[in-house]
């Protein structure tokens, strides 16, 4: 094993300064076919987006995505990339809370969670009042994990806190966007198929994601891949590149369905949602 973060361009911010890097989200944020990174950081440090190019090197795109706000006083822990509204573009969710109580010195201690929707290649922070009752309170939050507990195709989440019982949030976003979910089981690859790459194509558009070993901060996501597909009414092709080197392909796949793919099997099984 070797630490390549500095050489690859994701070890420091755009001024060459190291950051705390508590939570990490991983997804193809700009949809160029490579996985990007989103990292939460300490108070007075901005949360950073690192975009990966096809050569495997990263650049800090936080300013481009409007994530740098010098007036902002948050200390981020749990971080996730997810398509909240299934419009086809990854959004961000962050939970916050300080590690020390410096309220006597004017610093916040408990903090509100945050949601950023990707709109026109920027991350627009959503007013907490528009997100639901949970987002109007402050917490000492730590982990943020993803799952679809009610199997409705919208990604839900759970959050742990130091000062509050665990919170379970149900995604009730009203959207016309379609989606696709898949569970992977390896046979020649290891069973969880960590590192398998899923590519979905609709016309000239494509979405790429991987089965990841970890995401967030001290948590585990449900073992499925979820992609919002925007206005797509059908998937032209679905391809899975397994870690073993095997390739599985299907055509004319229905949207708004959850599937299970087993390495080496021809059939793509639909999973009952309810």
mmCIF file of C-alpha atoms in Angstrom:
data_model
loop_
_atom_site.group_PDB
_atom_site.id
_atom_site.type_symbol
_atom_site.label_atom_id
_atom_site.label_comp_id
_atom_site.label_asym_id
_atom_site.label_seq_id
_atom_site.Cartn_x
_atom_site.Cartn_y
_atom_site.Cartn_z
ATOM 1 C CA UNK A 1 0.000 0.000 0.000
ATOM 2 C CA UNK A 2 1.164 3.538 -0.762
ATOM 3 C CA UNK A 3 -0.255 6.975 0.078
ATOM 4 C CA UNK A 4 -0.777 8.657 -3.288
ATOM 5 C CA UNK A 5 -3.122 11.450 -2.187
ATOM 6 C CA UNK A 6 -0.558 14.210 -2.625
ATOM 7 C CA UNK A 7 0.547 13.011 -6.052
ATOM 8 C CA UNK A 8 -3.043 12.487 -7.164
ATOM 9 C CA UNK A 9 -4.150 15.975 -6.078
ATOM 10 C CA UNK A 10 -6.580 15.255 -3.236
ATOM 11 C CA UNK A 11 -4.362 15.713 -0.148
ATOM 12 C CA UNK A 12 -4.607 19.511 0.204
ATOM 13 C CA UNK A 13 -7.006 22.322 -0.626
ATOM 14 C CA UNK A 14 -6.700 24.751 -3.523
ATOM 15 C CA UNK A 15 -4.183 26.804 -1.546
ATOM 16 C CA UNK A 16 -1.980 23.814 -0.761
ATOM 17 C CA UNK A 17 -3.144 23.531 2.868
ATOM 18 C CA UNK A 18 -4.003 20.174 4.476
ATOM 19 C CA UNK A 19 -7.545 19.849 5.840
ATOM 20 C CA UNK A 20 -9.143 17.689 8.516
ATOM 21 C CA UNK A 21 -11.115 15.393 6.173
ATOM 22 C CA UNK A 22 -13.578 13.728 8.561
ATOM 23 C CA UNK A 23 -16.283 12.371 6.250
ATOM 24 C CA UNK A 24 -15.994 11.312 2.627
ATOM 25 C CA UNK A 25 -18.557 10.829 -0.114
ATOM 26 C CA UNK A 26 -17.700 9.218 -3.427
ATOM 27 C CA UNK A 27 -19.634 9.416 -6.699
ATOM 28 C CA UNK A 28 -19.338 10.655 -10.279
ATOM 29 C CA UNK A 29 -20.364 14.210 -9.437
ATOM 30 C CA UNK A 30 -19.695 15.751 -12.875
ATOM 31 C CA UNK A 31 -20.674 12.597 -14.815
ATOM 32 C CA UNK A 32 -17.447 12.296 -16.772
ATOM 33 C CA UNK A 33 -17.203 8.572 -16.045
ATOM 34 C CA UNK A 34 -14.775 8.778 -13.095
ATOM 35 C CA UNK A 35 -15.469 8.795 -9.365
ATOM 36 C CA UNK A 36 -15.020 12.081 -7.507
ATOM 37 C CA UNK A 37 -14.621 12.837 -3.792
ATOM 38 C CA UNK A 38 -16.501 15.066 -1.377
ATOM 39 C CA UNK A 39 -14.880 15.668 2.021
ATOM 40 C CA UNK A 40 -16.125 17.382 5.164
ATOM 41 C CA UNK A 41 -13.654 19.376 7.220
ATOM 42 C CA UNK A 42 -13.040 21.284 10.450
ATOM 43 C CA UNK A 43 -14.544 24.611 11.431
ATOM 44 C CA UNK A 44 -13.108 27.500 9.359
ATOM 45 C CA UNK A 45 -12.236 24.986 6.611
ATOM 46 C CA UNK A 46 -14.565 24.579 3.649
ATOM 47 C CA UNK A 47 -16.009 21.210 2.638
ATOM 48 C CA UNK A 48 -14.160 20.180 -0.491
ATOM 49 C CA UNK A 49 -15.064 18.584 -3.830
ATOM 50 C CA UNK A 50 -12.234 16.889 -5.729
ATOM 51 C CA UNK A 51 -13.024 16.034 -9.340
ATOM 52 C CA UNK A 52 -11.150 13.165 -10.966
ATOM 53 C CA UNK A 53 -10.044 13.294 -14.591
ATOM 54 C CA UNK A 54 -9.740 10.242 -16.876
ATOM 55 C CA UNK A 55 -6.014 9.985 -16.032
ATOM 56 C CA UNK A 56 -6.792 9.391 -12.354
ATOM 57 C CA UNK A 57 -5.745 12.788 -11.001
ATOM 58 C CA UNK A 58 -7.908 15.138 -8.922
ATOM 59 C CA UNK A 59 -8.469 18.883 -8.765
ATOM 60 C CA UNK A 60 -10.163 20.939 -6.051
ATOM 61 C CA UNK A 61 -13.396 22.188 -7.627
ATOM 62 C CA UNK A 62 -14.943 23.540 -4.414
ATOM 63 C CA UNK A 63 -14.943 27.149 -5.597
ATOM 64 C CA UNK A 64 -16.503 26.227 -8.925
ATOM 65 C CA UNK A 65 -19.313 24.425 -7.106
ATOM 66 C CA UNK A 66 -19.830 27.395 -4.723
ATOM 67 C CA UNK A 67 -18.947 25.458 -1.578
ATOM 68 C CA UNK A 68 -16.474 28.035 -0.205
ATOM 69 C CA UNK A 69 -18.138 30.429 2.233
ATOM 70 C CA UNK A 70 -15.712 32.245 4.590
ATOM 71 C CA UNK A 71 -18.586 33.245 6.903
ATOM 72 C CA UNK A 72 -19.777 29.696 7.404
ATOM 73 C CA UNK A 73 -19.146 28.136 10.830
ATOM 74 C CA UNK A 74 -19.693 24.389 10.562
ATOM 75 C CA UNK A 75 -17.626 21.364 11.505
ATOM 76 C CA UNK A 76 -18.599 18.513 9.223
ATOM 77 C CA UNK A 77 -18.587 14.813 10.003
ATOM 78 C CA UNK A 78 -20.914 12.458 8.095
ATOM 79 C CA UNK A 79 -20.963 13.102 4.334
ATOM 80 C CA UNK A 80 -22.801 11.427 1.482
ATOM 81 C CA UNK A 81 -23.242 11.889 -2.243
ATOM 82 C CA UNK A 82 -26.734 10.850 -3.339
ATOM 83 C CA UNK A 83 -29.346 11.852 -5.880
ATOM 84 C CA UNK A 84 -32.060 13.064 -3.525
ATOM 85 C CA UNK A 85 -34.549 14.109 -6.205
ATOM 86 C CA UNK A 86 -33.597 11.583 -8.935
ATOM 87 C CA UNK A 87 -32.873 14.324 -11.470
ATOM 88 C CA UNK A 88 -29.777 12.478 -12.686
ATOM 89 C CA UNK A 89 -27.190 14.547 -10.773
ATOM 90 C CA UNK A 90 -25.537 13.795 -7.435
ATOM 91 C CA UNK A 91 -26.459 15.966 -4.469
ATOM 92 C CA UNK A 92 -24.731 16.305 -1.088
ATOM 93 C CA UNK A 93 -25.818 15.804 2.494
ATOM 94 C CA UNK A 94 -23.720 16.709 5.546
ATOM 95 C CA UNK A 95 -24.169 16.400 9.310
ATOM 96 C CA UNK A 96 -22.242 18.638 11.676
ATOM 97 C CA UNK A 97 -21.182 19.166 15.280
ATOM 98 C CA UNK A 98 -18.124 20.496 17.109
ATOM 99 C CA UNK A 99 -15.652 18.310 19.006
ATOM 100 C CA UNK A 100 -15.179 20.868 21.811
ATOM 101 C CA UNK A 101 -17.466 23.347 23.529
ATOM 102 C CA UNK A 102 -16.109 26.800 22.696
ATOM 103 C CA UNK A 103 -19.399 28.673 22.990
ATOM 104 C CA UNK A 104 -17.769 30.984 25.555
ATOM 105 C CA UNK A 105 -15.421 32.044 22.752
ATOM 106 C CA UNK A 106 -18.195 32.603 20.238
ATOM 107 C CA UNK A 107 -17.985 29.310 18.351
ATOM 108 C CA UNK A 108 -21.041 27.116 17.743
ATOM 109 C CA UNK A 109 -21.227 23.714 19.432
ATOM 110 C CA UNK A 110 -24.362 21.982 18.169
ATOM 111 C CA UNK A 111 -25.081 22.515 14.457
ATOM 112 C CA UNK A 112 -27.767 21.903 11.868
ATOM 113 C CA UNK A 113 -27.424 19.315 9.098
ATOM 114 C CA UNK A 114 -27.131 20.548 5.514
ATOM 115 C CA UNK A 115 -28.421 19.544 2.089
ATOM 116 C CA UNK A 116 -26.945 20.787 -1.201
ATOM 117 C CA UNK A 117 -28.788 20.091 -4.456
ATOM 118 C CA UNK A 118 -26.750 20.136 -7.653
ATOM 119 C CA UNK A 119 -28.217 22.774 -9.941
ATOM 120 C CA UNK A 120 -26.502 24.042 -13.112
ATOM 121 C CA UNK A 121 -23.101 22.665 -12.038
ATOM 122 C CA UNK A 122 -23.147 24.256 -8.579
ATOM 123 C CA UNK A 123 -24.247 22.930 -5.198
ATOM 124 C CA UNK A 124 -27.080 25.099 -3.935
ATOM 125 C CA UNK A 125 -27.586 24.867 -0.183
ATOM 126 C CA UNK A 126 -31.257 24.342 0.613
ATOM 127 C CA UNK A 127 -33.003 26.412 3.284
ATOM 128 C CA UNK A 128 -33.390 24.211 6.363
ATOM 129 C CA UNK A 129 -36.982 25.369 6.726
ATOM 130 C CA UNK A 130 -37.816 23.703 3.407
ATOM 131 C CA UNK A 131 -36.369 20.303 4.355
ATOM 132 C CA UNK A 132 -38.493 19.207 7.302
ATOM 133 C CA UNK A 133 -38.670 19.534 11.071
ATOM 134 C CA UNK A 134 -35.438 17.608 11.731
ATOM 135 C CA UNK A 135 -33.346 20.160 9.843
ATOM 136 C CA UNK A 136 -34.558 23.051 11.994
ATOM 137 C CA UNK A 137 -32.742 21.768 15.098
ATOM 138 C CA UNK A 138 -29.080 21.613 16.061
ATOM 139 C CA UNK A 139 -27.203 18.468 17.027
ATOM 140 C CA UNK A 140 -23.784 17.015 17.767
ATOM 141 C CA UNK A 141 -24.017 14.712 14.773
ATOM 142 C CA UNK A 142 -21.428 12.196 13.612
ATOM 143 C CA UNK A 143 -22.314 9.401 11.184
ATOM 144 C CA UNK A 144 -24.643 9.620 8.192
ATOM 145 C CA UNK A 145 -25.582 6.400 6.394
ATOM 146 C CA UNK A 146 -27.779 5.681 3.378
ATOM 147 C CA UNK A 147 -30.471 3.071 2.860
ATOM 148 C CA UNK A 148 -33.880 2.733 1.254
ATOM 149 C CA UNK A 149 -35.734 1.343 4.253
ATOM 150 C CA UNK A 150 -39.222 1.617 2.711
ATOM 151 C CA UNK A 151 -38.113 0.429 -0.751
ATOM 152 C CA UNK A 152 -39.776 3.271 -2.654
ATOM 153 C CA UNK A 153 -36.748 4.125 -4.807
ATOM 154 C CA UNK A 154 -35.896 7.309 -2.904
ATOM 155 C CA UNK A 155 -32.748 7.116 -0.777
ATOM 156 C CA UNK A 156 -33.369 7.526 2.963
ATOM 157 C CA UNK A 157 -30.750 7.977 5.673
ATOM 158 C CA UNK A 158 -29.905 7.425 9.315
ATOM 159 C CA UNK A 159 -27.865 9.771 11.509
ATOM 160 C CA UNK A 160 -26.111 9.206 14.820
ATOM 161 C CA UNK A 161 -25.517 11.956 17.374
ATOM 162 C CA UNK A 162 -23.562 12.391 20.603
ATOM 163 C CA UNK A 163 -26.437 14.224 22.286
ATOM 164 C CA UNK A 164 -29.524 12.612 20.757
ATOM 165 C CA UNK A 165 -30.888 9.169 19.842
ATOM 166 C CA UNK A 166 -30.283 7.973 16.296
ATOM 167 C CA UNK A 167 -32.440 9.724 13.693
ATOM 168 C CA UNK A 168 -34.061 7.974 10.725
ATOM 169 C CA UNK A 169 -35.042 10.302 7.884
ATOM 170 C CA UNK A 170 -37.543 9.289 5.219
ATOM 171 C CA UNK A 171 -37.009 10.865 1.809
ATOM 172 C CA UNK A 172 -40.378 12.316 0.790
ATOM 173 C CA UNK A 173 -39.160 14.395 -2.144
ATOM 174 C CA UNK A 174 -41.839 14.976 -4.769
ATOM 175 C CA UNK A 175 -40.188 14.387 -8.130
ATOM 176 C CA UNK A 176 -40.904 13.241 -11.670
ATOM 177 C CA UNK A 177 -37.368 11.879 -11.952
ATOM 178 C CA UNK A 178 -36.898 8.164 -12.553
ATOM 179 C CA UNK A 179 -34.328 5.920 -10.875
ATOM 180 C CA UNK A 180 -32.480 2.620 -10.998
ATOM 181 C CA UNK A 181 -31.152 0.485 -8.122
ATOM 182 C CA UNK A 182 -29.113 -2.697 -8.159
ATOM 183 C CA UNK A 183 -27.643 -5.185 -5.678
ATOM 184 C CA UNK A 184 -24.497 -7.063 -6.719
ATOM 185 C CA UNK A 185 -23.364 -10.549 -5.700
ATOM 186 C CA UNK A 186 -19.933 -11.754 -6.747
ATOM 187 C CA UNK A 187 -19.028 -15.373 -7.446
ATOM 188 C CA UNK A 188 -15.631 -15.256 -9.139
ATOM 189 C CA UNK A 189 -15.156 -11.868 -7.466
ATOM 190 C CA UNK A 190 -15.561 -11.626 -3.694
ATOM 191 C CA UNK A 191 -19.185 -11.846 -2.636
ATOM 192 C CA UNK A 192 -19.789 -8.126 -1.979
ATOM 193 C CA UNK A 193 -18.305 -7.307 -5.420
ATOM 194 C CA UNK A 194 -16.395 -4.318 -4.014
ATOM 195 C CA UNK A 195 -14.981 -2.368 -6.961
ATOM 196 C CA UNK A 196 -17.531 -3.560 -9.517
ATOM 197 C CA UNK A 197 -18.382 -0.738 -11.942
ATOM 198 C CA UNK A 198 -21.971 -0.203 -13.098
ATOM 199 C CA UNK A 199 -22.591 1.795 -16.277
ATOM 200 C CA UNK A 200 -26.090 2.840 -17.342
ATOM 201 C CA UNK A 201 -26.695 4.327 -20.796
ATOM 202 C CA UNK A 202 -29.764 6.185 -22.036
ATOM 203 C CA UNK A 203 -29.375 7.637 -25.504
ATOM 204 C CA UNK A 204 -26.297 9.865 -25.440
ATOM 205 C CA UNK A 205 -26.264 10.063 -21.641
ATOM 206 C CA UNK A 206 -24.509 7.734 -19.232
ATOM 207 C CA UNK A 207 -24.119 7.203 -15.490
ATOM 208 C CA UNK A 208 -21.235 5.387 -13.805
ATOM 209 C CA UNK A 209 -20.882 4.211 -10.226
ATOM 210 C CA UNK A 210 -18.969 1.604 -8.249
ATOM 211 C CA UNK A 211 -19.791 -0.794 -5.471
ATOM 212 C CA UNK A 212 -17.827 0.936 -2.721
ATOM 213 C CA UNK A 213 -16.209 -0.540 0.356
ATOM 214 C CA UNK A 214 -17.057 2.464 2.499
ATOM 215 C CA UNK A 215 -18.579 5.914 2.500
ATOM 216 C CA UNK A 216 -19.499 8.569 5.026
ATOM 217 C CA UNK A 217 -17.991 8.520 8.532
ATOM 218 C CA UNK A 218 -18.051 5.521 10.903
ATOM 219 C CA UNK A 219 -21.082 4.023 9.199
ATOM 220 C CA UNK A 220 -22.128 1.480 6.598
ATOM 221 C CA UNK A 221 -24.508 2.155 3.718
ATOM 222 C CA UNK A 222 -26.993 -0.399 2.456
ATOM 223 C CA UNK A 223 -25.223 -2.590 -0.101
ATOM 224 C CA UNK A 224 -26.883 -1.306 -3.257
ATOM 225 C CA UNK A 225 -26.168 1.211 -6.009
ATOM 226 C CA UNK A 226 -28.817 3.863 -6.643
ATOM 227 C CA UNK A 227 -28.843 6.217 -9.624
ATOM 228 C CA UNK A 228 -31.311 8.953 -10.430
ATOM 229 C CA UNK A 229 -32.022 9.066 -14.171
ATOM 230 C CA UNK A 230 -33.901 12.314 -14.667
ATOM 231 C CA UNK A 231 -36.449 12.101 -17.483
ATOM 232 C CA UNK A 232 -35.309 8.673 -18.762
ATOM 233 C CA UNK A 233 -38.230 6.317 -19.376
ATOM 234 C CA UNK A 234 -36.111 3.267 -20.190
ATOM 235 C CA UNK A 235 -32.483 2.141 -19.895
ATOM 236 C CA UNK A 236 -30.912 1.341 -23.267
ATOM 237 C CA UNK A 237 -28.046 -0.673 -21.793
ATOM 238 C CA UNK A 238 -26.710 -1.754 -18.421
ATOM 239 C CA UNK A 239 -23.141 -3.008 -18.010
ATOM 240 C CA UNK A 240 -21.360 -4.390 -14.962
ATOM 241 C CA UNK A 241 -17.586 -4.744 -14.993
ATOM 242 C CA UNK A 242 -16.845 -7.204 -12.178
ATOM 243 C CA UNK A 243 -13.528 -7.135 -10.269
ATOM 244 C CA UNK A 244 -12.688 -10.556 -11.734
ATOM 245 C CA UNK A 245 -12.675 -9.074 -15.235
ATOM 246 C CA UNK A 246 -16.027 -10.540 -16.280
ATOM 247 C CA UNK A 247 -18.485 -8.229 -18.052
ATOM 248 C CA UNK A 248 -22.268 -8.554 -17.782
ATOM 249 C CA UNK A 249 -24.565 -6.687 -20.167
ATOM 250 C CA UNK A 250 -28.299 -6.219 -20.509
ATOM 251 C CA UNK A 251 -30.389 -4.100 -22.859
ATOM 252 C CA UNK A 252 -33.805 -2.483 -22.629
ATOM 253 C CA UNK A 253 -33.958 -2.406 -18.828
ATOM 254 C CA UNK A 254 -36.980 -0.858 -17.096
ATOM 255 C CA UNK A 255 -36.555 2.178 -14.820
ATOM 256 C CA UNK A 256 -38.026 2.638 -11.332
ATOM 257 C CA UNK A 257 -37.014 -0.914 -10.439
ATOM 258 C CA UNK A 258 -34.537 -2.517 -8.073
ATOM 259 C CA UNK A 259 -32.525 -5.433 -9.441
ATOM 260 C CA UNK A 260 -30.135 -8.108 -8.241
ATOM 261 C CA UNK A 261 -27.239 -9.190 -10.469
ATOM 262 C CA UNK A 262 -25.195 -12.316 -9.724
ATOM 263 C CA UNK A 263 -21.811 -12.580 -11.411
ATOM 264 C CA UNK A 264 -21.882 -15.151 -14.207
ATOM 265 C CA UNK A 265 -25.688 -15.438 -14.360
ATOM 266 C CA UNK A 266 -27.542 -14.309 -17.464
ATOM 267 C CA UNK A 267 -30.760 -13.277 -15.758
ATOM 268 C CA UNK A 268 -31.197 -9.903 -14.081
ATOM 269 C CA UNK A 269 -33.587 -10.471 -11.182
ATOM 270 C CA UNK A 270 -36.077 -7.808 -10.129
ATOM 271 C CA UNK A 271 -36.325 -7.310 -6.369
ATOM 272 C CA UNK A 272 -39.751 -6.769 -4.871
ATOM 273 C CA UNK A 273 -39.854 -3.274 -3.431
ATOM 274 C CA UNK A 274 -42.819 -3.562 -1.105
#
